[in-house]
Amino acid sequence: MEKYNNLTKKIVSNVGGTDNVVSLTHCVTRLRFILKDESKANDDVLKNMDGVVTVMKAGGQYQVVIGNHVPDVYKTIIETTSITGERGDTDGAPEKKMGMKDRIFDLISGIMLPSIALMSASGIIKGLNTLMAVFGLYTVESSYYIFVNAIGDAMFFFLPIFLGFNTAKKLKANPYLGLAIGAILCYPAINGVDLNLFSQTVNATYTSSVLPVILIVALAAPLERFFDRVIPNVIKTFVAPMLVLLICIPIGFTLIGPAANMVGALLSKGITALIGVSPILAGIVMGGAWQIFVMFGVHMVILIPSMMNIMAGVPDPMLSFIMIPSFAQTMVVLAIWLKTKDKKLKQIAFPAWISGIFGVTEPAIYGITLPRIKMFVISCIGGAIGGGVVGLLNVNQFTMAGMGIFGLPAYVDPVNNSLGNLFNLVIAIVIAMIFSFVATMILYKDDVVEKIEAAEMPAASGIDKETLVSPMAGTVIPLKNLSDEAFSQELLGKGVAIRPTEGKVYSPCDGIVMTVFPTKHAIGLISDNGSEILIHLGMDTVKLNGKYFESHIEQGQQIKKGDLLVSFDLPEIEKAGFSMDTPIIVTNTKDYFDIVAMKEEQVTVGDDLLTLILADTVVKKSNLESGIQVEFSN
């Protein structure tokens, strides 16, 4: 995991540090933080960080989208920091303010996500086992089939045990108490038999169920806390759980469980009724909107009724609808990869395409299609068309499985040992893929025709630009030569660095002082033209805690080009072992088409240093003076 050490350090630092982390979980592509104070997180830094696709905020969670290697990143964080995983140190953490919707999403994510990968793996095993029987490698009566089916089916049969554990952890109860409640609900002697309890006959089956164990643990959690307060310490370690079980299990088994099963049945009937009105319309809506649901982190809520159907042995069409969008998305990305001449885009498009084949589309969405909104819309339309075909052909999913190609075995009919249902799904996938690929090949165009090939832009060219002058005297060096990766990899924005020859820093523009760090080693400015500038005096000089620095400005102060900002004792700082290589960064780089550094190696205060070219400028070659080759548009 060493290759992720630098990335995880930066992520943890930019979510506010370990002390700001209340809890951390992960799903297929995202680190899901709950933070004490989200304002401490540096959204822009994280979004521009190599190894991070984007940042999302949904369901009360601060989600850092990584890609399909997120388990390795998560494991590295757990191994190299004091963050303990599912539930961090909550001492002193204020109760997170969330609306009802966010609380529901947060609860569902905390309960379901820790087990979803294992559920998918088990579903794939069941699907592959069915394929073996279909192709005649062994029969459903053979020992091989029975044995492999047990490997794949155990997770689903004993699902209340897993969910009991997850629910208890999420509700800050003893997770082993939740595990015990789930195990009791799965105990063979009390499932599917008539039991005369409290003057009523109860016949219920809780294996493979979802809601009963969640609701019973939700009752047990506050009861456990109550007994923990009132029972003497000498006996409460065993008396408290004993009382919780003796109270909650009878209530749950005779009241909560049957009621929850009834609610689950009503939900399933509601979904079935919607599909019954028009399977084609349901497919169009779900196929077209699914990626949007995923973006907003609400997809788990939609999946629960379908998962309940699958675990009850009822073939489900809803999961068939959502199989389509990932294939539509991958074909959009493949077409972009084939058509673009942008080398950087090609580099990120190919791995995103590979990831999408296996159903993990966040890199494709956030890295490629969403920034090019027309391409994202094409993928949604492709998903809608394919979803409509799924509804037309009455495709069902028979078992839990992964997404992308890993989901295909779940569409083999295990009752009739038939591949017809799978073939119908493939037809829908192919139609969605063809539309998405062809539409993208027709409509996609690279934004940038040619990159700027000259640093100096004459005023006669008509280009809207802003020029920042050098705030220091010294030697200009590229950012890539700096020792700090946050600057060398341009994670904070584009710019240059100066190795100063004297200890004074002046304003590079007219504007206002946005930030003066208490340690005086960094200044944030906003120019009158809207550029946001960070001047960071030296590498790791924050450790000096302001020693050798003197600030001549205050936050909020109006400044003019050439005003003295900070003075510092250059010889003493270098004697203390610190490099004074000073990055001058435009932190809102994304607002500009390009940021071009002047070519002079030696500069004095007031020399032109950076040219900021606006992103919405349109330039024709005929407008430029001789010798300058540039053409770009938005």
XYZ file of C-alpha atoms in Angstrom:
634
model
C 0.000 0.000 0.000
C 3.067 2.313 0.072
C 2.267 3.824 -3.338
C -0.873 5.419 -1.835
C 0.868 6.922 1.212
C 1.312 10.395 -0.285
C -2.244 10.455 -1.654
C -3.827 9.412 1.637
C -1.778 11.957 3.605
C -3.046 14.727 1.325
C -6.643 13.520 1.489
C -6.709 13.291 5.281
C -4.982 16.659 5.585
C -7.468 18.329 3.236
C -10.568 16.953 4.944
C -9.404 18.756 8.060
C -7.057 16.162 9.547
C -7.756 13.072 11.615
C -9.284 15.099 14.443
C -11.975 16.321 12.044
C -13.015 12.785 11.002
C -16.007 11.347 12.842
C -16.261 8.212 10.686
C -14.939 6.747 7.465
C -16.373 4.048 5.218
C -15.991 3.318 1.526
C -18.055 1.894 -1.301
C -16.939 0.736 -4.741
C -15.410 4.076 -5.756
C -15.729 6.553 -2.872
C -14.258 7.317 0.498
C -17.261 8.366 2.589
C -16.291 10.679 5.432
C -18.518 12.137 8.104
C -16.717 15.250 9.323
C -17.094 17.298 12.466
C -16.814 20.498 10.427
C -17.067 20.327 6.621
C -15.889 23.937 6.322
C -12.409 22.720 7.274
C -12.253 20.571 4.139
C -10.458 22.040 1.123
C -12.876 21.158 -1.683
C -10.881 22.760 -4.490
C -7.593 21.206 -3.418
C -9.128 17.736 -3.264
C -10.906 18.103 -6.609
C -7.645 19.073 -8.307
C -5.599 16.392 -6.581
C -4.006 13.664 -8.682
C -5.669 10.401 -7.681
C -8.967 12.086 -6.796
C -11.765 12.220 -9.367
C -13.990 14.731 -7.563
C -15.670 15.586 -4.263
C -19.364 15.035 -3.517
C -21.545 16.056 -0.583
C -24.637 13.908 -0.136
C -26.595 12.278 2.652
C -24.580 14.094 5.308
C -21.391 12.535 3.955
C -18.277 14.150 2.525
C -17.489 11.810 -0.368
C -14.061 11.743 -2.023
C -14.393 9.873 -5.322
C -11.241 7.806 -5.972
C -12.073 5.113 -8.524
C -11.919 1.355 -8.446
C -8.739 1.260 -6.295
C -10.556 2.885 -3.374
C -10.248 -0.229 -1.128
C -6.442 0.126 -1.252
C -6.630 3.846 -0.472
C -9.050 3.153 2.401
C -6.815 0.426 3.800
C -3.788 2.730 3.632
C -5.640 5.412 5.605
C -6.595 2.878 8.281
C -3.034 1.532 8.499
C -1.212 4.882 8.516
C -3.489 7.148 10.583
C -5.357 7.049 13.866
C -8.649 6.777 11.989
C -10.086 3.417 13.003
C -12.419 2.822 10.091
C -16.171 2.426 10.268
C -16.516 4.601 13.347
C -13.797 7.012 14.373
C -13.285 8.903 17.593
C -16.452 10.873 18.206
C -15.397 12.422 21.486
C -16.118 16.089 21.356
C -17.750 15.854 17.937
C -20.855 17.987 17.589
C -23.949 16.167 16.479
C -24.065 16.553 12.725
C -27.040 18.610 11.591
C -28.877 16.722 8.879
C -32.374 16.888 7.510
C -34.633 13.855 7.566
C -33.710 12.911 4.000
C -29.982 13.080 4.727
C -30.421 11.071 7.926
C -32.230 8.319 6.033
C -29.577 8.215 3.300
C -26.788 8.222 5.866
C -28.400 5.382 7.828
C -28.983 3.248 4.744
C -25.443 3.826 3.474
C -23.936 2.941 6.844
C -25.923 -0.289 7.057
C -25.775 -1.556 3.480
C -22.484 -0.350 2.020
C -20.089 -2.332 4.264
C -21.632 -5.578 2.964
C -22.394 -4.645 -0.622
C -19.074 -5.838 -2.078
C -19.414 -9.253 -0.423
C -23.018 -9.452 -1.600
C -21.894 -8.751 -5.158
C -19.143 -11.364 -4.921
C -21.615 -13.938 -3.608
C -24.051 -13.099 -6.381
C -21.363 -13.614 -9.015
C -20.569 -17.031 -7.538
C -24.247 -17.995 -7.707
C -24.466 -16.762 -11.291
C -21.355 -18.646 -12.381
C -22.670 -21.776 -10.666
C -25.850 -21.483 -12.697
C -23.798 -21.094 -15.887
C -21.937 -24.308 -15.072
C -25.258 -26.145 -14.850
C -26.600 -24.543 -18.038
C -23.545 -25.616 -20.028
C -23.749 -29.143 -18.630
C -20.543 -29.182 -16.612
C -22.575 -30.581 -13.719
C -26.236 -30.924 -12.760
C -28.186 -29.053 -10.108
C -28.365 -32.302 -8.138
C -24.592 -32.789 -8.097
C -22.442 -32.250 -5.021
C -20.440 -29.598 -6.882
C -23.526 -27.498 -7.568
C -24.778 -27.830 -3.985
C -21.364 -26.965 -2.544
C -20.716 -23.908 -4.757
C -24.297 -22.738 -4.245
C -23.701 -22.831 -0.488
C -20.632 -20.614 -0.938
C -22.648 -18.093 -2.924
C -25.911 -18.338 -0.991
C -24.706 -18.200 2.630
C -24.287 -14.431 2.582
C -27.913 -13.951 1.560
C -29.373 -16.648 3.814
C -27.654 -15.223 6.905
C -27.970 -11.595 5.813
C -29.653 -10.503 9.098
C -26.429 -11.369 10.936
C -24.379 -9.029 8.727
C -26.986 -6.278 8.811
C -27.410 -6.601 12.575
C -23.688 -6.033 13.028
C -23.647 -3.042 10.620
C -26.788 -1.487 12.111
C -25.470 -1.694 15.670
C -22.203 -0.037 14.637
C -24.072 2.703 12.802
C -26.311 3.355 15.824
C -23.321 3.334 18.207
C -24.437 0.166 19.958
C -22.365 -2.932 20.710
C -21.930 -4.460 17.229
C -21.833 -7.972 18.682
C -25.251 -7.380 20.189
C -26.508 -6.630 16.681
C -24.768 -9.735 15.408
C -26.495 -11.839 18.086
C -29.920 -10.399 17.193
C -29.355 -11.295 13.544
C -28.251 -14.816 14.466
C -31.354 -15.340 16.616
C -33.582 -14.279 13.732
C -31.877 -16.895 11.536
C -32.130 -19.714 14.097
C -33.679 -22.663 12.193
C -36.056 -23.917 14.925
C -38.101 -20.673 15.021
C -38.274 -19.903 11.294
C -41.295 -20.959 9.249
C -43.067 -22.794 12.099
C -46.141 -22.006 14.203
C -45.182 -20.568 17.574
C -47.816 -19.737 20.222
C -46.457 -16.603 21.858
C -48.425 -14.196 24.057
C -51.782 -15.691 23.067
C -51.119 -15.419 19.353
C -49.740 -17.735 16.688
C -46.723 -16.415 14.857
C -45.333 -18.017 11.732
C -42.556 -15.922 10.214
C -39.326 -16.447 8.315
C -36.517 -13.956 8.831
C -33.626 -15.545 6.938
C -32.597 -13.375 3.964
C -34.680 -10.490 5.348
C -33.570 -6.841 5.583
C -35.947 -4.618 7.556
C -36.768 -6.774 10.620
C -33.227 -6.918 11.979
C -32.643 -3.205 11.279
C -35.754 -2.210 13.226
C -35.082 -4.604 16.118
C -31.507 -3.315 16.491
C -32.874 0.241 16.320
C -35.004 -0.656 19.364
C -32.125 -2.398 21.109
C -29.582 0.439 20.745
C -31.263 3.024 23.030
C -32.354 0.260 25.424
C -28.733 -0.871 25.738
C -27.643 2.690 26.538
C -30.372 2.975 29.183
C -29.335 -0.241 30.939
C -25.698 0.793 30.700
C -26.523 3.900 32.750
C -28.720 2.322 35.426
C -27.165 -1.123 36.053
C -24.192 -1.292 38.458
C -20.827 -1.664 36.739
C -20.044 -4.946 38.462
C -22.821 -6.812 36.637
C -23.857 -4.683 33.668
C -21.439 -6.260 31.169
C -23.599 -9.387 31.019
C -26.902 -8.277 32.582
C -27.428 -5.391 30.139
C -27.237 -7.509 26.940
C -29.294 -10.261 28.609
C -32.131 -7.835 29.347
C -31.903 -6.256 25.889
C -32.251 -9.641 24.181
C -35.079 -10.822 26.441
C -37.055 -7.631 25.758
C -36.248 -6.845 22.122
C -36.380 -10.297 20.546
C -39.965 -11.145 21.669
C -41.183 -7.681 20.648
C -39.307 -7.896 17.389
C -40.349 -11.434 16.569
C -44.045 -10.952 17.270
C -44.612 -7.289 16.337
C -41.774 -5.520 14.561
C -40.749 -8.418 12.347
C -44.199 -9.214 10.932
C -44.903 -5.491 10.450
C -41.572 -4.956 8.689
C -42.144 -7.944 6.443
C -45.539 -6.482 5.553
C -43.957 -3.101 4.711
C -41.377 -4.862 2.593
C -44.112 -6.714 0.756
C -45.978 -3.455 0.145
C -42.826 -1.828 -1.229
C -42.267 -4.729 -3.564
C -45.871 -4.570 -4.698
C -45.545 -0.824 -5.269
C -42.520 -1.262 -7.506
C -44.234 -4.128 -9.310
C -47.347 -1.998 -9.789
C -45.290 0.817 -11.328
C -43.684 -1.574 -13.743
C -47.089 -3.147 -14.401
C -48.455 0.179 -15.647
C -45.771 0.409 -18.336
C -42.535 -1.579 -18.166
C -41.221 0.397 -21.130
C -41.831 3.771 -19.448
C -40.351 2.498 -16.176
C -37.266 1.343 -18.066
C -36.861 4.675 -19.853
C -37.096 6.637 -16.610
C -34.773 4.379 -14.587
C -32.258 3.844 -17.382
C -32.091 7.545 -18.149
C -31.936 8.862 -14.589
C -29.845 6.170 -12.897
C -26.487 7.939 -13.292
C -27.986 11.089 -11.804
C -29.231 9.076 -8.825
C -25.709 7.703 -8.370
C -24.211 11.194 -8.571
C -26.429 12.417 -5.761
C -25.777 9.309 -3.675
C -29.443 8.275 -3.406
C -29.230 5.054 -5.407
C -29.071 2.782 -2.350
C -32.556 3.911 -1.276
C -33.963 2.970 -4.664
C -32.261 -0.437 -4.653
C -33.582 -1.769 -1.344
C -37.021 -2.997 -2.591
C -35.365 -4.765 -5.506
C -32.762 -6.340 -3.253
C -35.569 -7.544 -1.014
C -37.226 -9.141 -4.044
C -34.029 -10.909 -5.093
C -33.362 -12.203 -1.579
C -36.934 -13.457 -1.382
C -36.361 -15.437 -4.577
C -38.542 -13.155 -6.723
C -36.994 -12.241 -10.122
C -36.749 -8.448 -10.354
C -36.897 -6.172 -13.418
C -35.770 -2.974 -11.660
C -32.170 -4.116 -11.377
C -32.286 -4.962 -15.094
C -33.010 -1.321 -15.946
C -29.933 -0.070 -14.114
C -27.619 -2.558 -15.848
C -27.785 -0.491 -19.032
C -26.328 2.966 -18.142
C -22.800 1.746 -17.382
C -22.536 0.222 -20.859
C -23.890 3.415 -22.461
C -21.375 5.469 -20.484
C -18.428 3.283 -21.516
C -19.255 3.635 -25.208
C -19.396 7.422 -24.916
C -15.951 7.337 -23.320
C -14.611 4.909 -25.931
C -15.805 7.196 -28.737
C -14.185 10.208 -27.070
C -10.944 8.245 -26.652
C -10.946 7.337 -30.350
C -11.819 10.824 -31.576
C -9.960 13.231 -29.318
C -6.529 14.620 -30.141
C -6.027 15.820 -26.587
C -3.271 13.590 -25.162
C -4.242 14.247 -21.556
C -7.866 13.337 -22.257
C -6.760 10.139 -23.978
C -4.712 9.196 -20.926
C -7.681 9.408 -18.566
C -10.314 8.128 -21.031
C -8.824 4.677 -21.597
C -8.627 3.562 -17.929
C -12.054 5.115 -17.329
C -13.389 2.983 -20.180
C -11.831 -0.167 -18.699
C -13.301 0.660 -15.288
C -16.726 1.245 -16.829
C -16.742 -2.185 -18.437
C -16.815 -3.604 -14.925
C -19.636 -1.274 -13.898
C -17.579 1.387 -12.109
C -18.462 4.551 -14.028
C -17.592 7.355 -11.600
C -14.177 7.992 -13.255
C -15.927 8.249 -16.621
C -18.715 10.476 -15.307
C -16.701 12.899 -13.216
C -13.504 12.887 -15.231
C -14.814 12.920 -18.790
C -18.517 13.196 -19.616
C -19.942 15.460 -16.907
C -17.462 18.290 -17.652
C -18.641 17.894 -21.270
C -22.346 17.972 -20.429
C -23.536 17.045 -23.916
C -21.623 13.782 -23.660
C -23.172 13.023 -20.292
C -26.638 13.664 -21.745
C -25.864 11.229 -24.578
C -25.000 8.522 -22.038
C -28.275 9.195 -20.193
C -30.273 8.979 -23.435
C -28.484 5.725 -24.292
C -29.382 4.363 -20.851
C -33.010 5.421 -21.345
C -33.243 3.723 -24.744
C -31.709 0.520 -23.411
C -33.940 0.633 -20.317
C -36.994 0.928 -22.542
C -35.884 -2.163 -24.500
C -35.394 -4.035 -21.214
C -38.989 -3.210 -20.283
C -40.215 -4.202 -23.738
C -38.457 -7.595 -23.609
C -39.440 -8.248 -19.971
C -35.886 -8.863 -18.722
C -35.506 -9.983 -15.069
C -32.562 -10.362 -12.710
C -32.535 -13.617 -10.736
C -29.753 -13.154 -8.193
C -27.500 -10.480 -6.728
C -24.390 -9.724 -8.752
C -22.054 -6.917 -9.671
C -22.514 -4.304 -12.356
C -21.089 -4.257 -15.858
C -19.998 -7.589 -17.277
C -19.930 -9.092 -13.775
C -23.685 -8.681 -13.633
C -24.440 -10.819 -16.683
C -24.511 -14.231 -14.912
C -27.393 -12.977 -12.726
C -29.667 -12.987 -15.805
C -29.417 -16.700 -16.491
C -32.776 -18.273 -15.567
C -31.903 -20.844 -12.859
C -35.355 -22.450 -12.874
C -35.544 -23.206 -16.564
C -31.766 -23.274 -17.138
C -32.434 -20.854 -19.980
C -30.239 -18.198 -21.566
C -33.148 -16.422 -23.274
C -33.471 -13.777 -20.562
C -29.729 -13.055 -20.781
C -29.896 -12.737 -24.583
C -32.710 -10.186 -24.259
C -30.590 -8.158 -21.863
C -27.652 -8.292 -24.287
C -29.918 -6.978 -27.060
C -30.835 -3.969 -24.898
C -27.179 -3.397 -23.977
C -26.051 -3.531 -27.608
C -28.750 -1.043 -28.708
C -27.746 1.378 -25.937
C -24.062 0.980 -26.788
C -24.575 1.565 -30.519
C -26.625 4.722 -29.970
C -24.157 6.125 -27.439
C -21.110 5.383 -29.587
C -22.546 6.732 -32.855
C -24.027 9.860 -31.257
C -20.716 10.659 -29.573
C -18.697 10.082 -32.739
C -20.991 12.519 -34.567
C -21.299 15.228 -31.913
C -18.024 15.208 -30.002
C -15.478 17.923 -30.804
C -12.315 18.835 -28.947
C -12.604 22.218 -27.270
C -9.012 23.240 -27.895
C -7.750 23.245 -31.479
C -4.182 24.349 -30.791
C -2.288 25.259 -27.645
C -0.536 28.589 -27.226
C 2.973 28.438 -28.661
C 4.222 31.868 -27.586
C 4.463 33.296 -24.119
C 3.946 36.908 -25.085
C 0.547 38.021 -26.398
C 0.504 41.394 -28.150
C -2.292 43.793 -27.283
C -3.251 43.978 -30.952
C -4.299 40.336 -30.864
C -7.546 41.205 -29.115
C -7.074 38.520 -26.461
C -8.690 39.286 -23.087
C -5.913 38.740 -20.579
C -4.497 39.832 -17.258
C -0.804 40.169 -16.547
C 0.649 39.629 -13.090
C 4.046 41.184 -12.410
C 6.808 39.661 -10.378
C 6.385 40.283 -6.630
C 10.063 39.521 -5.949
C 13.505 39.832 -7.432
C 15.219 36.563 -8.205
C 15.349 33.528 -10.478
C 12.205 32.079 -12.096
C 11.930 28.291 -11.744
C 9.152 25.927 -12.950
C 6.737 24.582 -10.351
C 7.694 21.017 -11.306
C 11.133 21.619 -9.772
C 9.758 22.311 -6.288
C 10.082 19.730 -3.526
C 6.466 20.088 -2.357
C 4.147 17.911 -4.474
C 1.144 20.137 -3.834
C 2.936 22.785 -5.892
C 5.042 20.642 -8.221
C 1.994 18.698 -9.423
C -0.084 21.887 -9.755
C -2.694 20.561 -7.352
C -3.332 24.091 -6.103
C -3.235 25.704 -9.533
C -0.821 26.847 -12.225
C 1.908 29.417 -11.832
C 5.670 29.715 -11.351
C 8.139 29.933 -8.487
C 10.859 32.460 -7.751
C 14.108 31.840 -5.876
C 14.475 35.284 -4.257
C 17.635 37.353 -4.004
C 16.218 39.820 -1.465
C 13.784 39.606 1.425
C 10.811 41.635 0.224
C 7.512 40.691 -1.408
C 5.399 43.220 -3.309
C 1.897 43.055 -4.759
C 1.746 41.651 -8.310
C -1.547 43.450 -9.053
C -4.181 45.882 -7.881
C -6.679 44.183 -5.602
C -7.524 43.208 -2.048
C -5.827 41.063 0.587
C -7.975 37.968 1.020
C -5.847 36.085 3.575
C -2.784 36.729 5.696
C -1.701 33.531 7.412
C -0.857 33.901 11.129
C 2.609 32.523 10.380
C 3.051 35.316 7.764
C 4.570 32.846 5.304
C 1.645 32.913 2.860
C -0.605 35.596 1.409
C -3.861 35.234 -0.514
C -4.880 38.052 -2.882
C -7.798 38.751 -5.205
C -6.989 41.047 -8.121
C -9.412 43.676 -9.383
C -9.833 41.453 -12.460
C -10.878 38.422 -10.411
C -7.745 36.289 -10.279
C -7.082 34.547 -6.961
C -3.383 34.501 -6.144
C -1.454 32.575 -3.500
C 2.113 33.646 -2.685
C 3.721 30.959 -0.518
C 7.026 32.124 0.938
C 9.355 29.137 0.971
C 8.968 25.407 1.521
C 7.795 24.191 4.950
C 8.401 27.673 6.402
C 5.156 27.318 8.339
C 7.359 25.503 10.877
C 9.067 28.815 11.683
C 5.761 30.021 13.149
C 6.290 33.563 11.863
C 9.930 33.906 12.946
C 11.991 36.057 10.517
C 8.807 37.300 8.748
C 7.168 40.727 9.093
C 3.759 41.480 7.575
C 2.946 44.979 6.291
C -0.699 44.320 5.381
C -3.981 43.269 6.973
C -6.783 41.036 5.775
C -9.332 43.005 3.740
C -6.868 45.774 2.895
C -6.966 47.383 -0.562
C -3.598 47.208 -2.318
C -1.950 48.589 -5.444
C 0.566 46.943 -7.722
C 3.996 47.321 -6.117
C 2.815 47.765 -2.510
C 5.067 46.035 0.047
C 3.313 42.948 1.455
C 5.850 41.054 3.578
C 9.533 41.389 4.403
C 11.698 38.528 5.633
C 15.244 37.771 6.740
C 16.452 35.685 3.807
C 19.921 34.749 5.183
C 18.558 33.632 8.570
C 15.795 31.522 7.030
C 18.261 29.778 4.723
C 20.668 29.336 7.640
C 17.817 27.580 9.512
C 17.716 25.030 6.686
C 14.619 26.176 4.795
C 14.302 26.709 1.063
C 12.838 30.102 0.127
C 11.660 28.943 -3.319
C 8.378 30.881 -3.509
C 5.438 29.649 -5.614
C 3.132 32.296 -7.093
C -0.054 30.339 -7.833
C -3.337 31.247 -9.513
C -5.693 29.159 -7.380
C -8.732 29.688 -9.634
C -6.850 28.276 -12.624
C -10.020 26.616 -13.921
C -11.487 30.035 -14.688
C -8.843 30.582 -17.375
C -8.115 29.031 -20.728
C -4.422 29.073 -19.999
C -1.825 30.619 -17.704
C 1.423 31.380 -19.506
C 4.708 32.084 -17.737
C 7.206 34.606 -19.072
C 10.421 33.085 -20.360
C 12.965 35.319 -18.573
C 14.978 33.423 -15.968
C 15.999 36.518 -13.968
C 13.321 38.981 -12.870
C 13.162 42.154 -10.847
C 10.137 43.503 -9.013
C 7.525 44.697 -11.501
C 8.644 42.562 -14.498
C 5.844 40.725 -16.322
C 5.600 37.232 -14.818
C 2.288 35.479 -15.686
C -0.304 36.044 -18.404
C -3.819 34.861 -17.541
C -5.968 34.237 -20.635
C -9.726 34.085 -20.154
C -11.511 30.816 -20.900
C -14.368 32.441 -22.816
C -12.130 34.260 -25.304
C -12.475 33.378 -28.999
C -9.413 34.104 -31.147
C -8.892 33.844 -34.871
C -5.428 33.413 -36.342
C -6.021 36.395 -38.627
C -6.322 38.660 -35.558
C -2.839 37.883 -34.329
C 0.427 39.550 -35.174
C 2.889 37.739 -37.354
C 4.670 34.789 -35.807
C 2.094 33.927 -33.148
C 0.228 30.699 -33.819
C -2.825 30.338 -31.639
C -6.415 29.275 -32.063
C -8.774 28.329 -29.305
C -12.376 28.636 -28.251
C -14.613 27.685 -25.387
